[in-house]
Amino acid sequence: MSDAAIKLIGLKKSFGAVEAVAGIDLEIADGEFFSMLGPSGSGKTTVLRMIAGFELPTAGRVELSGRDVTRLAPFERDVNTVFQDYALFPHLSVIENVEYGLKVRKVPRRQRRERAEEALASVRLDGFGQRRPREMSGGQRQRVALARALVNRPKVLLLDEPLGALDLKLREQMQVELKQIQRDVGITFVFVTHDQDEALTMSDRVAVFDDGRVAQVGTPEEVYERPGTPFVAGFVGTSNLLTGEAARSVFGRDGAYAVRPEKLTLEVDGEAGVPGTVAEVIYAGPVTRFVVDLDAGARMTVVEQNRRTGTAALGEMRGKRVRLTWHEEHVISVKENADAA
Amino acid sequence: MTVFHRHPRLRLAALLSAPLLWLVVAYLGALAVLLVSAFWTVNGFTGEVVREFTLANFRTIVTEEVYRNVALRSLGVAASVTVICAVLALPMAFFMAKVASPRSRHWLVIAILTPLWASYLVKAYAWRVLLANDGPIDWLFLGHGPGYGLTATIIVLSYLWLPYMILPIYAGLERMPTSLLEASGDLGARPGRTFRTVVLPLIVPSLFAGSIFTFSLSLGDYITVQIVGGKTQLLGNLVYANIGAANNLPFAAAIATIPVLVMVIYLVAVRRSGALEEL
């Protein structure tokens, strides 16, 4: 890892009696696409707002490229933000919105226009400069907000759930575009989202937030394949978590274990595997989810690709006796109560 | 009530007949009488109204210097009150909408509204006591208080109409997403610049909406100026004097058309800003 673009040291934030961020240490490398993933209320947006300077930490430090900026105002920091509601100025045209930061920094008029046009072209909005934000669609506004931030060439771009208001198709398209833009401009992106697909698809590394703390930091693959806590196992993708009596009976040893639904295989006839009964069959287009009640007393979800199965056959599966098999290497041992440690 | 269900026009008539009757007869009717009588005169000998069309009243108002001065002074007072209210209301409304906690915001709105529950006369007389010779304000300014007169009138009118300016601006600011202010700061603008380039342009309609109240209320006032204005004469006094002592109703009507005309011009001028949607 090269020189850290962002360093958070013992960062805390309380709102009255509520502790939103309970002590966070993170290093985000230069040029990294870094996601902060977590459910609402887990503190990820508050951390982003402290990096931007909108909130003052209760304790701890924020460093940007080695410089302590904890107490600096937003206009004194070399970061720009893409807001969840885009926050485009409604009384200014699109090009004036994009120019705003350059105008404030007294970039000469002609150069300003040029750079703003360039930024608009980079988000494929050339020719839209004279429109008002309200005359544009959600996806277009989102790209204007992106251009308005990128045109200032900040060291760090902060994105606060920028795709949250878009519909699924557009969101998937923007995910690809954002990743491309980040690779092209090469600046550090800090991306806040509650959508695990989004975080896994785009990021170099992901920090999973749980109740004001970072539960785990790692590459998407690490976080998905080797979740460190039951919370991470449950929040990033779906997991079948086995604890206590059920774990003892299935694995023959104590502990907490997680198996991803797609790693399980459903056997209708056969002797090997753990026995159970199909409680529910949910057809979901490309895949089918089987909910299986194990005789050992746990409920497991199995995901199977719909390569052969037809819907008629699926209906008959409900209530059938089955056996579940998996490879030992796909069993994840998660330590319980990681937060208490 | 199925009759109403089957006949939407009947439903509409039942809903609107009373307010429409009021609007046409009481409201527009009075305005029409005012306009028509402004073109009549009074027989100087018998004191009876002569119902013949003449422009004599308006000729007098335009040519006689006294009336021109009073009209201009009234405009000046209304404009000053509006500017003072705007300057005081902007930071106050901004604090209420964007700085204060939601709980204290609630109390602040109540605090702004309570003076409106008190009688106008009581408030004006309270100021008469404050502004009296050797009164509290004189004492505060070491004997150099403004005393009764034009300045006192402007101060008291600004005090009376301030809530009407604060409330629309507060409403406008509250509708404005806070993220716009953050975005401006994020893009490098200091607070002063954010105020000039983001806040102010976005609340111009609210500002105009408030000014419609402060301006028209000041322009028509004649009580405050009687209580704290000393010898100052405004349009309202002239109307009052011509109805009472001078018994010249047509001339009073002619003077009364001036504020109406001014307000119509003002409304047309600010209409384009979207202020009328803010009322």
Coordinates of C-alpha atoms in Angstrom, one line a residue:
Chain A
M1 CA 0.0 0.0 0.0
S2 CA 1.4 3.4 -1.0
D3 CA 1.0 6.6 1.0
A4 CA -2.4 6.7 2.6
A5 CA -4.8 9.2 1.0
I6 CA -7.1 9.1 4.1
K7 CA -6.2 8.0 7.6
L8 CA -8.8 7.8 10.3
I9 CA -7.5 7.5 13.8
G10 CA -9.7 6.6 16.8
L11 CA -12.6 8.5 15.1
K12 CA -15.7 8.9 17.3
K13 CA -18.9 10.9 17.0
S14 CA -21.8 11.2 19.4
F15 CA -25.1 13.0 18.8
G16 CA -26.3 13.7 22.3
A17 CA -26.5 10.4 24.1
V18 CA -26.4 8.4 20.8
E19 CA -22.9 7.2 19.8
A20 CA -23.1 7.1 16.0
V21 CA -19.4 6.3 15.4
A22 CA -17.7 4.3 18.2
G23 CA -14.0 4.5 17.4
I24 CA -12.8 3.8 13.9
D25 CA -9.3 3.3 12.6
L26 CA -8.9 3.0 8.8
E27 CA -6.3 3.7 6.1
I28 CA -7.4 4.2 2.6
A29 CA -4.7 4.1 -0.1
D30 CA -4.1 6.6 -2.9
G31 CA -6.2 5.7 -5.9
E32 CA -8.2 3.1 -4.2
F33 CA -11.9 2.4 -4.7
F34 CA -13.0 2.0 -1.1
S35 CA -16.5 1.2 0.0
M36 CA -18.1 1.6 3.3
L37 CA -20.9 -0.9 3.6
G38 CA -23.4 -1.3 6.3
P39 CA -27.1 -1.1 7.2
S40 CA -28.6 2.4 7.9
G41 CA -27.6 3.7 11.2
S42 CA -24.3 1.9 11.2
G43 CA -22.3 5.1 11.1
K44 CA -20.9 4.9 7.6
T45 CA -22.5 8.2 6.4
T46 CA -21.3 10.0 9.6
V47 CA -17.8 8.8 8.9
L48 CA -18.0 10.1 5.3
R49 CA -19.4 13.5 6.6
M50 CA -16.5 13.8 9.0
I51 CA -14.0 13.2 6.2
A52 CA -15.8 15.9 4.2
G53 CA -15.8 18.3 7.2
F54 CA -19.6 18.5 7.6
E55 CA -19.4 17.0 11.1
L56 CA -16.9 17.6 13.8
P57 CA -15.6 14.4 15.4
T58 CA -16.2 14.0 19.2
A59 CA -12.8 12.4 19.4
G60 CA -10.0 11.1 17.0
R61 CA -8.3 12.5 13.9
V62 CA -8.9 12.7 10.2
E63 CA -5.7 12.9 8.0
L64 CA -5.7 13.6 4.3
S65 CA -2.3 12.7 2.6
G66 CA -0.6 12.9 6.0
R67 CA -2.1 16.3 6.9
D68 CA -4.4 16.6 9.9
V69 CA -7.7 18.2 8.7
T70 CA -9.8 17.2 11.7
R71 CA -10.8 20.8 12.6
L72 CA -10.8 22.3 9.1
A73 CA -13.9 23.6 7.4
P74 CA -15.2 21.8 4.2
F75 CA -13.9 24.6 2.0
E76 CA -10.4 24.1 3.3
R77 CA -10.2 20.4 2.4
D78 CA -9.1 18.9 -0.9
V79 CA -12.1 16.6 -1.1
N80 CA -15.3 16.8 -3.0
T81 CA -18.6 15.1 -2.3
V82 CA -21.4 13.6 -4.5
F83 CA -24.5 13.9 -2.3
Q84 CA -27.2 11.4 -2.0
D85 CA -29.8 13.9 -3.2
Y86 CA -27.2 15.3 -5.7
A87 CA -27.6 18.8 -4.1
L88 CA -27.5 20.5 -7.5
F89 CA -28.2 24.3 -7.4
P90 CA -31.7 24.6 -8.9
H91 CA -31.2 28.3 -9.9
L92 CA -28.1 27.6 -11.9
S93 CA -27.8 25.8 -15.3
V94 CA -26.0 22.5 -15.6
I95 CA -22.8 24.1 -16.8
E96 CA -22.9 26.8 -14.1
N97 CA -23.3 24.0 -11.5
V98 CA -20.2 22.3 -12.8
E99 CA -18.3 25.5 -13.0
Y100 CA -19.2 26.5 -9.4
G101 CA -16.1 25.1 -7.7
L102 CA -13.8 26.6 -10.3
K103 CA -15.4 30.0 -10.1
V104 CA -15.0 30.0 -6.3
R105 CA -11.3 29.2 -6.8
K106 CA -11.0 32.1 -9.3
V107 CA -10.1 30.0 -12.4
P108 CA -10.2 32.3 -15.4
R109 CA -13.5 32.3 -17.3
R110 CA -12.4 30.7 -20.5
Q111 CA -10.4 27.9 -18.8
R112 CA -13.3 27.4 -16.5
R113 CA -15.7 26.8 -19.4
E114 CA -13.3 24.5 -21.1
R115 CA -12.8 22.3 -18.0
A116 CA -16.5 22.2 -17.3
E117 CA -17.3 21.2 -20.8
E118 CA -14.7 18.5 -20.6
A119 CA -16.1 17.2 -17.3
L120 CA -19.6 17.1 -18.8
A121 CA -18.3 15.2 -21.8
S122 CA -16.5 12.7 -19.4
V123 CA -19.9 11.8 -17.9
R124 CA -21.5 11.7 -21.4
L125 CA -23.6 14.8 -21.0
D126 CA -22.1 17.1 -23.6
G127 CA -24.7 19.5 -25.0
F128 CA -26.7 19.5 -21.8
G129 CA -24.9 22.5 -20.3
Q130 CA -27.7 25.0 -20.8
R131 CA -30.4 22.9 -19.1
R132 CA -31.7 23.4 -15.6
P133 CA -31.2 20.5 -13.2
R134 CA -35.0 20.0 -12.9
E135 CA -35.2 19.4 -16.6
M136 CA -33.1 16.3 -16.3
S137 CA -33.7 12.7 -15.2
G138 CA -32.4 11.2 -12.0
G139 CA -29.5 9.4 -13.8
Q140 CA -28.5 12.6 -15.6
R141 CA -28.6 14.7 -12.4
Q142 CA -26.4 12.1 -10.8
R143 CA -23.9 12.4 -13.6
V144 CA -24.0 16.3 -13.3
A145 CA -23.2 15.9 -9.6
L146 CA -20.3 13.7 -10.4
A147 CA -19.0 16.1 -13.0
R148 CA -19.4 19.0 -10.6
A149 CA -17.2 17.2 -8.1
L150 CA -14.6 15.7 -10.5
V151 CA -14.0 19.0 -12.3
N152 CA -12.1 20.3 -9.3
R153 CA -9.7 17.4 -9.5
P154 CA -9.8 16.6 -5.8
K155 CA -7.5 14.1 -4.2
V156 CA -10.4 12.2 -2.8
L157 CA -14.0 11.9 -4.0
L158 CA -16.6 11.0 -1.4
L159 CA -19.9 9.4 -2.7
D160 CA -22.8 9.2 -0.3
E161 CA -25.1 6.5 -1.6
P162 CA -25.1 8.2 -5.0
L163 CA -27.0 5.4 -6.8
G164 CA -29.7 5.0 -4.1
A165 CA -32.4 6.9 -6.0
L166 CA -31.9 5.2 -9.3
D167 CA -33.8 2.2 -10.6
L168 CA -32.1 -1.1 -10.9
K169 CA -31.1 -1.1 -14.6
L170 CA -29.7 2.5 -14.4
R171 CA -28.0 1.6 -11.1
E172 CA -26.2 -1.4 -12.6
Q173 CA -25.1 0.7 -15.6
M174 CA -23.8 3.5 -13.3
Q175 CA -21.9 1.0 -11.3
V176 CA -19.9 0.1 -14.3
E177 CA -19.5 3.7 -15.4
L178 CA -18.4 4.9 -12.0
K179 CA -15.7 2.2 -11.8
Q180 CA -14.5 3.2 -15.3
I181 CA -14.4 6.8 -14.4
Q182 CA -12.5 6.1 -11.2
R183 CA -9.9 4.0 -13.2
D184 CA -9.6 6.8 -15.8
V185 CA -9.1 9.7 -13.3
G186 CA -7.1 7.6 -10.8
I187 CA -8.3 9.5 -7.7
T188 CA -9.4 7.9 -4.5
F189 CA -13.1 7.1 -4.3
V190 CA -14.8 6.6 -0.9
F191 CA -18.2 5.1 -1.6
V192 CA -20.9 4.7 1.0
T193 CA -23.6 2.2 0.3
H194 CA -26.0 -0.2 2.1
D195 CA -26.2 -2.4 -1.1
Q196 CA -23.7 -5.3 -0.8
D197 CA -23.9 -6.1 -4.5
E198 CA -22.8 -2.6 -5.3
A199 CA -19.9 -2.7 -2.8
L200 CA -18.7 -6.1 -4.0
T201 CA -19.0 -5.2 -7.7
M202 CA -17.1 -1.9 -7.7
S203 CA -14.6 -1.9 -4.8
D204 CA -10.9 -2.6 -4.4
R205 CA -11.6 -3.0 -0.7
V206 CA -14.7 -2.9 1.5
A207 CA -15.2 -1.9 5.1
V208 CA -18.3 -3.5 6.7
F209 CA -19.8 -1.3 9.3
D210 CA -21.8 -2.6 12.3
D211 CA -23.2 -0.4 15.0
G212 CA -20.6 2.4 14.7
R213 CA -17.6 0.1 14.3
V214 CA -15.8 -1.5 11.4
A215 CA -16.6 -5.2 11.6
Q216 CA -14.2 -6.2 8.8
V217 CA -12.0 -4.6 6.1
G218 CA -10.8 -6.5 3.1
T219 CA -11.2 -7.2 -0.6
P220 CA -14.7 -8.1 -1.8
E221 CA -13.5 -11.7 -2.1
E222 CA -12.1 -11.8 1.5
V223 CA -15.2 -10.2 2.9
Y224 CA -17.5 -12.6 1.1
E225 CA -15.6 -15.8 1.3
R226 CA -14.1 -15.4 4.7
P227 CA -16.4 -13.2 6.8
G228 CA -14.9 -12.4 10.2
T229 CA -18.0 -12.1 12.3
P230 CA -21.6 -13.5 12.1
F231 CA -22.8 -10.0 11.3
V232 CA -20.6 -9.8 8.2
A233 CA -21.5 -13.3 7.2
G234 CA -25.2 -12.3 7.4
F235 CA -25.0 -8.8 5.9
V236 CA -22.7 -9.5 3.0
G237 CA -24.7 -12.0 0.9
T238 CA -26.9 -14.5 2.6
S239 CA -25.4 -17.1 4.9
N240 CA -26.6 -20.2 6.6
L241 CA -25.4 -19.7 10.1
L242 CA -25.1 -22.7 12.4
T243 CA -24.5 -22.3 16.1
G244 CA -24.8 -24.3 19.3
E245 CA -26.6 -27.6 19.2
A246 CA -27.2 -27.6 15.5
A247 CA -23.5 -26.9 14.8
R248 CA -22.5 -29.7 17.1
S249 CA -24.8 -32.1 15.5
V250 CA -23.9 -31.2 11.9
F251 CA -20.2 -30.6 12.2
G252 CA -19.4 -32.6 15.3
R253 CA -17.7 -29.7 17.0
D254 CA -18.6 -26.5 18.9
G255 CA -18.5 -23.1 17.3
A256 CA -20.3 -20.9 14.8
Y257 CA -20.2 -21.8 11.1
A258 CA -21.5 -20.2 8.0
V259 CA -22.1 -21.8 4.6
R260 CA -23.1 -19.7 1.5
P261 CA -26.4 -20.9 -0.1
E262 CA -24.8 -21.4 -3.5
K263 CA -22.1 -23.8 -2.1
L264 CA -24.8 -26.2 -0.9
T265 CA -26.0 -29.1 -3.1
L266 CA -29.5 -30.6 -2.8
E267 CA -29.6 -34.4 -3.1
V268 CA -33.0 -36.0 -3.6
D269 CA -31.8 -39.5 -3.4
G270 CA -28.6 -40.7 -1.9
E271 CA -27.1 -41.6 1.4
A272 CA -24.5 -38.9 2.0
G273 CA -25.2 -35.5 3.5
V274 CA -27.2 -34.0 6.2
P275 CA -30.9 -34.9 6.1
G276 CA -33.8 -32.5 6.1
T277 CA -37.2 -31.5 4.7
V278 CA -37.9 -28.9 2.0
A279 CA -40.1 -26.2 3.7
E280 CA -40.3 -23.7 0.9
V281 CA -39.4 -23.4 -2.8
I282 CA -38.9 -19.8 -4.2
Y283 CA -38.5 -19.5 -7.9
A284 CA -36.4 -16.3 -8.8
G285 CA -35.7 -16.4 -12.5
P286 CA -32.1 -17.5 -13.0
V287 CA -32.0 -19.3 -9.6
T288 CA -34.3 -21.2 -7.3
R289 CA -34.1 -20.9 -3.5
F290 CA -34.9 -24.0 -1.4
V291 CA -35.5 -23.5 2.3
V292 CA -34.6 -26.7 4.1
D293 CA -35.4 -27.6 7.7
L294 CA -32.6 -29.8 8.9
D295 CA -33.4 -32.7 11.2
A296 CA -30.6 -31.3 13.4
G297 CA -32.8 -28.3 14.1
A298 CA -31.5 -25.5 11.8
R299 CA -33.0 -23.8 8.7
M300 CA -30.8 -23.6 5.7
T301 CA -31.2 -21.9 2.3
V302 CA -29.9 -23.5 -0.8
V303 CA -29.6 -21.7 -4.1
E304 CA -29.5 -23.7 -7.3
Q305 CA -29.1 -22.4 -10.9
N306 CA -32.1 -23.1 -13.0
R307 CA -30.2 -24.9 -15.7
R308 CA -32.5 -27.9 -16.1
T309 CA -35.3 -27.5 -13.7
G310 CA -38.8 -26.5 -14.9
T311 CA -41.3 -24.8 -12.6
A312 CA -43.6 -27.8 -12.6
A313 CA -41.0 -30.0 -11.1
L314 CA -40.1 -27.3 -8.5
G315 CA -43.6 -27.2 -7.1
E316 CA -43.4 -30.9 -6.2
M317 CA -40.2 -30.4 -4.2
R318 CA -42.1 -28.8 -1.2
G319 CA -42.3 -31.3 1.7
K320 CA -39.8 -33.7 0.2
R321 CA -37.1 -35.4 2.2
V322 CA -33.6 -34.3 0.9
R323 CA -30.0 -34.4 1.9
L324 CA -27.6 -31.4 1.8
T325 CA -23.9 -31.8 0.8
W326 CA -21.0 -29.4 0.6
H327 CA -17.3 -29.2 0.5
E328 CA -15.5 -28.8 3.8
E329 CA -13.5 -25.9 2.5
H330 CA -16.6 -23.8 2.0
V331 CA -17.5 -24.0 5.7
I332 CA -16.6 -20.6 7.3
S333 CA -15.8 -20.6 11.0
V334 CA -16.9 -17.3 12.3
K335 CA -16.1 -16.2 15.8
E336 CA -19.2 -15.2 17.8
N337 CA -19.7 -11.9 19.6
A338 CA -16.7 -10.3 17.8
D339 CA -17.9 -6.8 19.1
A340 CA -17.5 -7.9 22.7
A341 CA -13.9 -8.8 22.2
Chain B
M1 CA -76.6 13.4 -0.9
T2 CA -76.6 11.4 -4.2
V3 CA -77.9 14.5 -5.9
F4 CA -74.6 16.2 -5.3
H5 CA -72.7 13.1 -6.4
R6 CA -74.5 13.0 -9.8
H7 CA -74.2 16.7 -10.4
P8 CA -70.7 18.0 -10.0
R9 CA -71.7 21.6 -11.0
L10 CA -74.3 21.7 -8.3
R11 CA -71.7 20.5 -5.8
L12 CA -69.3 23.3 -6.9
A13 CA -72.2 25.9 -6.6
A14 CA -73.0 24.8 -3.1
L15 CA -69.3 25.0 -2.1
L16 CA -68.6 28.4 -3.6
S17 CA -71.8 30.4 -3.6
A18 CA -71.2 32.0 -0.1
P19 CA -67.6 33.0 -0.6
L20 CA -68.3 34.2 -4.1
L21 CA -71.1 36.4 -2.9
W22 CA -68.9 37.8 -0.3
L23 CA -66.1 38.4 -2.7
V24 CA -68.2 40.1 -5.3
V25 CA -70.5 42.2 -3.1
A26 CA -68.4 43.1 0.0
Y27 CA -64.9 43.0 -1.4
L28 CA -64.9 44.0 -5.1
G29 CA -68.1 46.1 -4.5
A30 CA -66.4 48.3 -1.9
L31 CA -63.3 48.7 -4.2
A32 CA -65.6 49.7 -7.0
V33 CA -67.4 52.3 -4.9
L34 CA -64.0 53.7 -3.9
L35 CA -62.9 54.0 -7.5
V36 CA -66.1 55.5 -8.7
S37 CA -66.4 58.0 -5.9
A38 CA -62.9 59.2 -6.4
F39 CA -64.2 60.8 -9.6
W40 CA -66.9 62.7 -7.8
T41 CA -66.6 66.0 -5.9
V42 CA -68.2 67.7 -2.9
N43 CA -70.2 70.9 -3.2
G44 CA -68.1 73.3 -1.2
F45 CA -71.1 75.2 -0.1
T46 CA -73.6 72.6 1.0
G47 CA -71.1 69.8 1.7
E48 CA -73.1 67.3 -0.4
V49 CA -71.5 64.8 -2.8
V50 CA -71.8 65.8 -6.4
R51 CA -72.1 62.7 -8.5
E52 CA -70.6 64.0 -11.7
F53 CA -67.5 62.6 -13.4
T54 CA -64.5 64.9 -12.9
L55 CA -60.7 64.5 -12.6
A56 CA -60.5 67.5 -10.2
N57 CA -59.4 65.3 -7.1
F58 CA -56.5 63.7 -9.0
R59 CA -55.5 67.1 -10.5
T60 CA -55.3 68.5 -6.9
I61 CA -53.2 65.5 -5.7
V62 CA -50.7 65.8 -8.6
T63 CA -50.4 69.6 -8.6
E64 CA -50.5 70.4 -4.9
E65 CA -47.0 70.0 -3.4
V66 CA -48.4 68.9 0.0
Y67 CA -50.1 65.8 -1.4
R68 CA -47.1 64.9 -3.6
N69 CA -44.8 65.1 -0.5
V70 CA -47.1 63.0 1.7
A71 CA -47.4 60.4 -1.0
L72 CA -43.6 60.2 -1.5
R73 CA -43.0 60.2 2.3
S74 CA -45.5 57.3 2.7
L75 CA -43.6 55.4 -0.1
G76 CA -40.3 56.1 1.7
V77 CA -41.7 54.9 5.0
A78 CA -43.0 51.7 3.5
A79 CA -39.7 51.1 1.6
S80 CA -37.6 51.7 4.8
V81 CA -39.8 49.5 6.9
T82 CA -39.5 46.7 4.3
V83 CA -35.7 47.0 4.1
I84 CA -35.3 47.1 7.9
C85 CA -37.6 44.1 8.3
A86 CA -35.7 42.2 5.5
V87 CA -32.3 42.9 7.1
L88 CA -33.5 41.7 10.6
A89 CA -35.6 38.8 9.3
L90 CA -32.9 37.1 7.1
P91 CA -30.4 36.1 9.9
M92 CA -33.3 35.4 12.3
A93 CA -35.1 33.1 9.8
F94 CA -31.8 31.5 8.8
F95 CA -31.0 30.7 12.5
M96 CA -34.5 29.2 13.0
A97 CA -34.5 27.1 9.8
K98 CA -30.9 25.9 9.6
V99 CA -29.1 26.3 12.9
A100 CA -31.6 25.8 15.8
S101 CA -32.4 22.3 16.9
P102 CA -35.9 21.1 15.8
R103 CA -37.1 21.5 19.4
S104 CA -36.0 25.1 19.9
R105 CA -37.2 25.8 16.3
H106 CA -40.7 25.0 17.5
W107 CA -40.5 27.5 20.3
L108 CA -38.9 30.2 18.2
V109 CA -41.9 30.0 15.7
I110 CA -44.2 30.5 18.7
A111 CA -42.1 33.4 20.0
I112 CA -42.4 35.0 16.5
L113 CA -46.1 34.5 16.4
T114 CA -47.1 35.6 20.0
P115 CA -46.7 39.4 19.4
L116 CA -49.4 39.0 16.7
W117 CA -51.9 37.9 19.3
A118 CA -51.5 41.2 21.2
S119 CA -53.6 44.1 20.3
Y120 CA -52.1 46.5 17.7
L121 CA -53.1 49.5 19.8
V122 CA -51.5 48.2 22.9
K123 CA -48.2 47.6 21.1
A124 CA -48.2 51.0 19.5
Y125 CA -48.9 52.7 22.9
A126 CA -46.2 50.6 24.5
W127 CA -43.8 52.2 22.0
R128 CA -45.2 55.6 22.7
V129 CA -44.1 55.1 26.4
L130 CA -40.7 53.7 25.2
L131 CA -40.1 56.7 22.9
A132 CA -41.4 59.4 25.2
N133 CA -39.2 62.4 26.2
D134 CA -36.9 61.1 29.0
G135 CA -38.3 57.7 28.4
P136 CA -36.3 54.4 28.3
I137 CA -35.0 54.9 24.8
D138 CA -34.0 58.4 25.4
W139 CA -32.2 57.2 28.5
L140 CA -30.5 54.4 26.5
F141 CA -29.2 56.8 24.0
L142 CA -28.1 59.3 26.7
G143 CA -30.9 61.8 25.8
H144 CA -30.4 61.5 22.0
G145 CA -33.4 59.2 21.3
P146 CA -35.4 59.8 18.2
G147 CA -38.5 61.1 20.0
Y148 CA -41.8 61.2 18.2
G149 CA -41.7 61.7 14.5
L150 CA -40.8 60.0 11.2
T151 CA -38.0 57.9 12.6
A152 CA -40.2 56.6 15.4
T153 CA -42.9 55.7 12.9
I154 CA -40.5 53.7 10.9
I155 CA -39.1 51.9 14.0
V156 CA -42.6 51.0 15.3
L157 CA -43.9 49.9 11.9
S158 CA -40.8 47.7 11.5
Y159 CA -41.5 46.2 14.9
L160 CA -45.1 45.6 14.1
W161 CA -44.6 43.9 10.7
L162 CA -41.4 42.0 11.3
P163 CA -43.2 38.6 11.8
Y164 CA -44.8 38.9 8.4
M165 CA -41.3 39.1 6.9
I166 CA -39.7 36.4 9.1
L167 CA -42.3 33.7 8.5
P168 CA -42.2 33.5 4.6
I169 CA -38.4 33.6 4.6
Y170 CA -38.3 30.9 7.3
A171 CA -40.7 28.8 5.2
G172 CA -38.5 29.3 2.1
L173 CA -35.3 28.4 4.0
E174 CA -36.8 25.4 5.6
R175 CA -37.8 24.1 2.1
M176 CA -34.3 24.6 0.9
P177 CA -32.3 21.3 1.4
T178 CA -29.3 21.8 3.8
S179 CA -27.3 19.7 1.4
L180 CA -27.2 22.7 -1.0
L181 CA -25.3 24.7 1.7
E182 CA -23.0 21.8 2.3
A183 CA -22.4 21.3 -1.4
S184 CA -21.4 24.9 -1.8
G185 CA -18.9 24.7 1.1
D186 CA -17.7 21.4 -0.2
L187 CA -16.9 23.1 -3.6
G188 CA -14.7 25.6 -1.7
A189 CA -17.1 28.5 -1.0
R190 CA -16.8 30.3 2.3
P191 CA -20.1 30.9 4.2
G192 CA -20.4 34.5 3.0
R193 CA -20.2 33.4 -0.6
T194 CA -22.6 30.6 -0.1
F195 CA -25.1 33.1 1.3
R196 CA -24.7 35.4 -1.7
T197 CA -24.6 32.8 -4.5
V198 CA -26.9 30.0 -3.1
V199 CA -29.1 31.1 -0.2
L200 CA -30.1 34.6 -1.4
P201 CA -31.1 33.7 -5.0
L202 CA -33.2 30.8 -3.8
I203 CA -35.1 32.8 -1.2
V204 CA -35.7 36.0 -3.3
P205 CA -39.4 34.8 -3.9
S206 CA -39.9 34.4 -0.1
L207 CA -38.3 37.8 0.4
F208 CA -40.7 39.4 -2.0
A209 CA -43.6 37.6 -0.5
G210 CA -42.7 39.1 2.9
S211 CA -42.2 42.5 1.4
I212 CA -45.7 42.5 0.0
F213 CA -47.0 42.3 3.6
T214 CA -44.6 44.8 5.1
F215 CA -44.9 47.3 2.2
S216 CA -48.7 47.2 1.9
L217 CA -49.3 47.2 5.7
S218 CA -47.0 50.2 6.1
L219 CA -48.5 52.0 3.2
G220 CA -52.0 51.9 4.6
D221 CA -51.2 52.5 8.2
Y222 CA -52.6 55.6 9.9
I223 CA -52.7 54.6 13.6
T224 CA -49.1 54.2 14.4
V225 CA -48.2 57.5 12.8
Q226 CA -50.9 59.2 15.0
I227 CA -49.5 57.6 18.1
V228 CA -45.7 58.0 17.7
G229 CA -45.5 60.1 14.5
G230 CA -45.7 63.6 16.1
K231 CA -46.7 66.0 13.3
T232 CA -45.8 63.5 10.5
Q233 CA -48.5 63.1 7.9
L234 CA -48.9 59.9 5.8
L235 CA -51.5 58.9 3.2
G236 CA -53.6 57.2 5.8
N237 CA -53.9 60.4 7.9
L238 CA -55.0 62.3 4.8
V239 CA -57.7 59.8 4.1
Y240 CA -58.8 59.8 7.7
A241 CA -58.8 63.6 7.9
N242 CA -60.9 63.9 4.7
I243 CA -63.5 61.4 5.8
G244 CA -63.8 63.0 9.2
A245 CA -63.0 66.6 9.7
A246 CA -63.1 67.8 6.1
N247 CA -66.1 65.6 5.2
N248 CA -64.7 65.2 1.7
L249 CA -65.4 61.5 0.9
P250 CA -64.6 61.7 -2.8
F251 CA -61.2 63.3 -2.1
A252 CA -60.4 60.7 0.6
A253 CA -61.3 58.0 -2.0
A254 CA -58.9 59.6 -4.5
I255 CA -56.1 59.6 -2.0
A256 CA -56.9 56.0 -1.1
T257 CA -56.4 54.9 -4.7
I258 CA -52.7 55.8 -4.5
P259 CA -51.7 52.9 -2.3
V260 CA -53.9 50.6 -4.2
L261 CA -52.2 51.7 -7.5
V262 CA -48.8 51.4 -5.9
M263 CA -49.5 47.9 -4.7
V264 CA -50.9 46.8 -8.1
I265 CA -47.7 48.0 -9.7
Y266 CA -45.6 46.3 -7.0
L267 CA -47.4 43.0 -7.4
V268 CA -47.1 43.0 -11.2
A269 CA -43.3 43.8 -10.8
V270 CA -42.6 41.0 -8.3
R271 CA -45.0 38.5 -10.0
R272 CA -42.2 37.3 -12.3
S273 CA -40.0 36.3 -9.4
G274 CA -42.5 33.7 -8.3
A275 CA -43.2 35.6 -5.1
L276 CA -47.0 35.2 -5.4
E277 CA -46.6 31.4 -5.2
E278 CA -44.9 31.9 -1.8
L279 CA -47.9 33.7 -0.2

